[in-house]
Amino acid sequence: MKFVVAIDGPAAAGKGTIAKAVAARFGFAHLDTGLLYRAVGKKALDRGHGMLDGGVAALIAGELTAADLEAEGLRGAMVTRAASKVAAIPEVRQALLDFQRRFAARAGGAVLDGRDIATVICPQADAKLFVIASDQTRARRRLSELLKRGEDVTFDQVLADLRSRDARDAGRDAAPMRQAEDSHLLDTTELAIDAAVDKATRIIEQALDRARKRISG
Ligand code: CDP
């Protein structure tokens, strides 16, 4: 059975962790779509010796391979900023569209997390979640991830980076980040990860019931 779970939301709200956990729980495949933009950003930076060129980024997006998603350094600060910049280029988004839709269409279920999954990539998704958390909470979580990876950053830098990325992601013309009308809002500010995963699991179980009834009815 085809079954698509779309999980969107701003940076470091918990989308990735929730997506991974529910994919494992239900035996669905998981695609972190942010990695696609990060890989394009990294290759474009490498090719431009630190400078980003929109045309080059679009060509790179058209030639992206699975190996590019495994590259080192995709979560570093420079690449993160570059990802958000190349993600605002319509030709880049267009080049990555088919791959994401093919992934979603696989039999056996798929979870995709990103910014525009429920609105643009899979508007017919069976379950849609929009995951948010306060700016302070998100910055705290991201800071601890980055420190664990050995990056030299401060809370204020992380907070400023998140805010500027959110503003760019939500303000762009091409597939801006926004909650779809039929997305469930999941605020993880006061939730431990297990509780957030439980809530997401319940929403997905209800959607699975509906999908099964549709098939059998
Ligand atoms: O992990 P985090 O939420 O910080 O970022 P990510 O999901 O890896 O996404 C990195 C960047 O890619 C975002 O800031 C967006 O600009 C872009 N992105 C997007 O435009 N559309 C998506 N579906 C996923 C990511």
Tab-separated table of C-alpha atoms and ligand atoms in Angstrom:
chain	number	residue	atom	x	y	z
A	1	MET	CA	0.000	0.000	0.000
A	2	LYS	CA	1.212	3.509	-0.750
A	3	PHE	CA	1.097	5.682	2.343
A	4	VAL	CA	2.792	9.052	2.707
A	5	VAL	CA	3.599	10.933	5.893
A	6	ALA	CA	4.600	14.585	5.350
A	7	ILE	CA	6.447	16.308	8.193
A	8	ASP	CA	7.288	19.995	7.787
A	9	GLY	CA	8.400	22.784	10.051
A	10	PRO	CA	11.133	25.291	10.870
A	11	ALA	CA	14.761	24.474	11.628
A	12	ALA	CA	15.558	22.273	14.626
A	13	ALA	CA	11.924	21.874	15.726
A	14	GLY	CA	12.302	18.091	15.928
A	15	LYS	CA	11.055	17.059	12.453
A	16	GLY	CA	14.026	14.844	11.683
A	17	THR	CA	13.964	12.975	14.987
A	18	ILE	CA	10.217	12.446	14.797
A	19	ALA	CA	10.404	11.406	11.130
A	20	LYS	CA	13.117	8.843	11.825
A	21	ALA	CA	11.287	7.419	14.846
A	22	VAL	CA	7.898	7.042	13.150
A	23	ALA	CA	9.497	5.569	10.016
A	24	ALA	CA	11.139	2.888	12.194
A	25	ARG	CA	7.919	2.360	14.167
A	26	PHE	CA	5.774	1.765	11.055
A	27	GLY	CA	8.454	0.228	8.825
A	28	PHE	CA	8.286	3.092	6.316
A	29	ALA	CA	11.194	4.458	4.294
A	30	HIS	CA	12.435	7.899	5.393
A	31	LEU	CA	13.765	10.778	3.291
A	32	ASP	CA	15.296	13.816	4.997
A	33	THR	CA	14.698	16.254	2.135
A	34	GLY	CA	16.864	18.898	3.822
A	35	LEU	CA	19.831	16.716	2.873
A	36	LEU	CA	19.073	17.298	-0.812
A	37	TYR	CA	19.373	21.076	-0.390
A	38	ARG	CA	22.389	20.685	1.875
A	39	ALA	CA	24.131	18.495	-0.739
A	40	VAL	CA	23.385	21.018	-3.499
A	41	GLY	CA	24.617	23.860	-1.266
A	42	LYS	CA	27.831	22.029	-0.451
A	43	LYS	CA	28.635	21.088	-4.050
A	44	ALA	CA	27.835	24.604	-5.234
A	45	LEU	CA	30.133	26.107	-2.572
A	46	ASP	CA	32.908	23.641	-3.472
A	47	ARG	CA	32.591	24.341	-7.176
A	48	GLY	CA	32.472	28.124	-6.671
A	49	HIS	CA	35.376	28.088	-4.158
A	50	GLY	CA	33.079	29.468	-1.473
A	51	MET	CA	30.836	31.568	-3.762
A	52	LEU	CA	27.285	30.522	-4.685
A	53	ASP	CA	26.020	30.790	-8.251
A	54	GLY	CA	22.331	30.092	-8.851
A	55	GLY	CA	22.808	28.646	-12.346
A	56	VAL	CA	25.534	26.299	-11.156
A	57	ALA	CA	23.370	25.232	-8.186
A	58	ALA	CA	20.495	24.350	-10.545
A	59	LEU	CA	22.830	22.229	-12.716
A	60	ILE	CA	24.149	20.466	-9.624
A	61	ALA	CA	20.595	19.778	-8.408
A	62	GLY	CA	19.849	18.116	-11.752
A	63	GLU	CA	22.840	15.789	-11.401
A	64	LEU	CA	22.612	14.956	-7.703
A	65	THR	CA	23.424	11.330	-6.777
A	66	ALA	CA	22.715	9.228	-3.695
A	67	ALA	CA	26.416	9.396	-2.820
A	68	ASP	CA	26.182	13.203	-2.564
A	69	LEU	CA	23.750	12.775	0.333
A	70	GLU	CA	26.426	10.874	2.269
A	71	ALA	CA	29.073	13.603	1.902
A	72	GLU	CA	30.980	14.820	4.941
A	73	GLY	CA	30.126	18.190	6.433
A	74	LEU	CA	26.518	18.536	5.292
A	75	ARG	CA	25.477	19.810	8.733
A	76	GLY	CA	28.188	22.455	9.112
A	77	ALA	CA	27.247	26.123	9.483
A	78	MET	CA	28.441	27.292	6.022
A	79	VAL	CA	26.647	24.472	4.224
A	80	THR	CA	23.472	25.033	6.261
A	81	ARG	CA	23.368	28.667	5.175
A	82	ALA	CA	24.146	27.716	1.569
A	83	ALA	CA	21.337	25.103	1.650
A	84	SER	CA	18.801	27.732	2.617
A	85	LYS	CA	20.064	30.066	-0.144
A	86	VAL	CA	20.001	27.510	-2.961
A	87	ALA	CA	16.591	26.315	-1.696
A	88	ALA	CA	15.114	29.693	-2.661
A	89	ILE	CA	16.042	29.131	-6.351
A	90	PRO	CA	12.997	27.786	-8.261
A	91	GLU	CA	15.161	25.816	-10.756
A	92	VAL	CA	16.872	24.016	-7.884
A	93	ARG	CA	13.538	23.044	-6.323
A	94	GLN	CA	12.178	21.944	-9.700
A	95	ALA	CA	15.192	19.704	-10.315
A	96	LEU	CA	14.659	17.937	-6.977
A	97	LEU	CA	10.896	17.506	-7.316
A	98	ASP	CA	10.747	14.214	-9.246
A	99	PHE	CA	13.175	12.421	-6.983
A	100	GLN	CA	11.086	13.336	-3.921
A	101	ARG	CA	7.802	12.351	-5.571
A	102	ARG	CA	9.225	9.020	-6.738
A	103	PHE	CA	10.452	8.339	-3.217
A	104	ALA	CA	6.994	9.113	-1.822
A	105	ALA	CA	5.288	6.849	-4.355
A	106	ARG	CA	7.095	3.676	-3.287
A	107	ALA	CA	4.973	0.799	-2.008
A	108	GLY	CA	5.277	0.129	1.713
A	109	GLY	CA	5.019	3.679	2.990
A	110	ALA	CA	7.274	6.723	3.100
A	111	VAL	CA	7.991	9.541	5.527
A	112	LEU	CA	9.403	12.750	4.054
A	113	ASP	CA	10.484	15.653	6.225
A	114	GLY	CA	11.200	19.176	5.026
A	115	ARG	CA	9.503	22.523	4.490
A	116	ASP	CA	7.099	22.041	1.554
A	117	ILE	CA	6.224	18.344	1.663
A	118	ALA	CA	2.554	18.777	2.580
A	119	THR	CA	2.081	21.888	0.445
A	120	VAL	CA	4.012	21.189	-2.776
A	121	ILE	CA	5.736	17.802	-2.961
A	122	CYS	CA	2.914	15.582	-1.670
A	123	PRO	CA	-0.266	17.622	-1.237
A	124	GLN	CA	-2.206	14.314	-1.180
A	125	ALA	CA	-0.153	12.900	1.716
A	126	ASP	CA	-2.128	10.600	4.043
A	127	ALA	CA	-0.832	12.200	7.247
A	128	LYS	CA	0.538	15.722	7.564
A	129	LEU	CA	2.333	17.231	10.519
A	130	PHE	CA	3.770	20.696	11.036
A	131	VAL	CA	6.287	20.574	13.868
A	132	ILE	CA	7.187	23.754	15.742
A	133	ALA	CA	8.951	24.812	18.952
A	134	SER	CA	9.888	28.168	20.464
A	135	ASP	CA	12.990	29.887	19.069
A	136	GLN	CA	14.822	29.518	22.388
A	137	THR	CA	14.090	25.798	22.618
A	138	ARG	CA	15.138	25.177	19.024
A	139	ALA	CA	18.369	27.118	19.482
A	140	ARG	CA	19.156	25.172	22.680
A	141	ARG	CA	18.597	21.838	20.926
A	142	ARG	CA	20.636	22.790	17.860
A	143	LEU	CA	23.452	24.208	20.000
A	144	SER	CA	23.812	20.934	21.863
A	145	GLU	CA	23.878	18.983	18.557
A	146	LEU	CA	26.558	21.275	17.116
A	147	LEU	CA	28.685	21.220	20.277
A	148	LYS	CA	28.553	17.415	20.286
A	149	ARG	CA	29.870	17.489	16.730
A	150	GLY	CA	32.751	19.662	17.859
A	151	GLU	CA	31.620	22.929	16.210
A	152	ASP	CA	32.704	26.160	17.826
A	153	VAL	CA	29.436	28.148	18.157
A	154	THR	CA	27.525	30.136	20.769
A	155	PHE	CA	23.837	30.120	21.673
A	156	ASP	CA	23.375	33.616	20.204
A	157	GLN	CA	24.958	32.630	16.881
A	158	VAL	CA	22.772	29.545	16.622
A	159	LEU	CA	19.638	31.540	17.482
A	160	ALA	CA	20.477	34.226	14.909
A	161	ASP	CA	21.184	31.586	12.234
A	162	LEU	CA	17.904	29.774	12.885
A	163	ARG	CA	15.924	33.007	12.732
A	164	SER	CA	17.503	34.233	9.521
A	165	ARG	CA	17.065	30.819	7.876
A	166	ASP	CA	13.406	30.623	8.977
A	167	ALA	CA	12.783	34.122	7.602
A	168	ARG	CA	14.345	33.166	4.252
A	169	ASP	CA	12.523	29.805	4.122
A	170	ALA	CA	9.137	31.328	4.965
A	171	GLY	CA	9.591	34.492	2.902
A	172	ARG	CA	10.735	33.045	-0.428
A	173	ASP	CA	8.402	32.929	-3.431
A	174	ALA	CA	9.253	29.339	-4.404
A	175	ALA	CA	7.482	26.830	-2.135
A	176	PRO	CA	7.733	28.901	1.051
A	177	MET	CA	7.637	27.070	4.358
A	178	ARG	CA	4.095	27.169	5.707
A	179	GLN	CA	1.618	24.919	7.471
A	180	ALA	CA	-0.816	23.230	5.078
A	181	GLU	CA	-4.459	23.782	5.979
A	182	ASP	CA	-4.919	20.085	6.741
A	183	SER	CA	-1.640	19.657	8.682
A	184	HIS	CA	-1.692	18.779	12.382
A	185	LEU	CA	0.278	21.319	14.405
A	186	LEU	CA	2.685	19.639	16.810
A	187	ASP	CA	4.342	22.051	19.252
A	188	THR	CA	7.339	20.320	20.845
A	189	THR	CA	8.446	23.243	23.059
A	190	GLU	CA	7.314	21.522	26.243
A	191	LEU	CA	7.539	17.939	24.962
A	192	ALA	CA	10.295	15.403	25.497
A	193	ILE	CA	11.134	13.556	22.301
A	194	ASP	CA	9.260	10.376	23.337
A	195	ALA	CA	6.084	12.346	23.984
A	196	ALA	CA	6.391	14.119	20.620
A	197	VAL	CA	6.897	10.795	18.838
A	198	ASP	CA	3.854	9.342	20.679
A	199	LYS	CA	1.669	12.215	19.490
A	200	ALA	CA	2.898	11.839	15.912
A	201	THR	CA	2.356	8.070	16.112
A	202	ARG	CA	-1.271	8.533	17.148
A	203	ILE	CA	-1.949	10.914	14.261
A	204	ILE	CA	-0.381	8.464	11.802
A	205	GLU	CA	-2.298	5.486	13.241
A	206	GLN	CA	-5.573	7.340	12.674
A	207	ALA	CA	-4.559	8.144	9.098
A	208	LEU	CA	-3.574	4.497	8.521
A	209	ASP	CA	-7.018	3.382	9.744
A	210	ARG	CA	-8.648	5.781	7.313
A	211	ALA	CA	-6.457	4.558	4.439
A	212	ARG	CA	-7.209	0.890	5.215
A	213	LYS	CA	-10.945	1.599	5.351
A	214	ARG	CA	-10.734	3.392	1.994
A	215	ILE	CA	-9.074	0.342	0.458
A	216	SER	CA	-11.414	-2.253	1.992
A	217	GLY	CA	-14.541	-0.133	1.423
B	1	CDP	O1	17.656	20.282	10.134
B	1	CDP	P1	17.152	21.659	9.808
B	1	CDP	O2	15.695	21.786	10.094
B	1	CDP	O3	17.972	22.739	10.419
B	1	CDP	O4	17.373	21.878	8.251
B	1	CDP	P2	17.079	20.910	7.026
B	1	CDP	O5	15.727	20.301	7.159
B	1	CDP	O6	18.234	19.999	6.833
B	1	CDP	O7	17.011	21.951	5.800
B	1	CDP	C1	18.112	22.766	5.433
B	1	CDP	C2	17.587	23.869	4.518
B	1	CDP	O8	17.101	23.265	3.318
B	1	CDP	C3	16.399	24.646	5.066
B	1	CDP	O9	16.780	25.797	5.792
B	1	CDP	C4	15.625	25.025	3.813
B	1	CDP	O10	16.097	26.225	3.252
B	1	CDP	C5	15.938	23.918	2.847
B	1	CDP	N1	14.836	22.964	2.675
B	1	CDP	C6	13.793	23.311	1.839
B	1	CDP	O11	13.755	24.424	1.319
B	1	CDP	N2	12.802	22.431	1.556
B	1	CDP	C7	12.807	21.228	2.118
B	1	CDP	N3	11.813	20.376	1.811
B	1	CDP	C8	13.832	20.852	3.006
B	1	CDP	C9	14.839	21.757	3.279
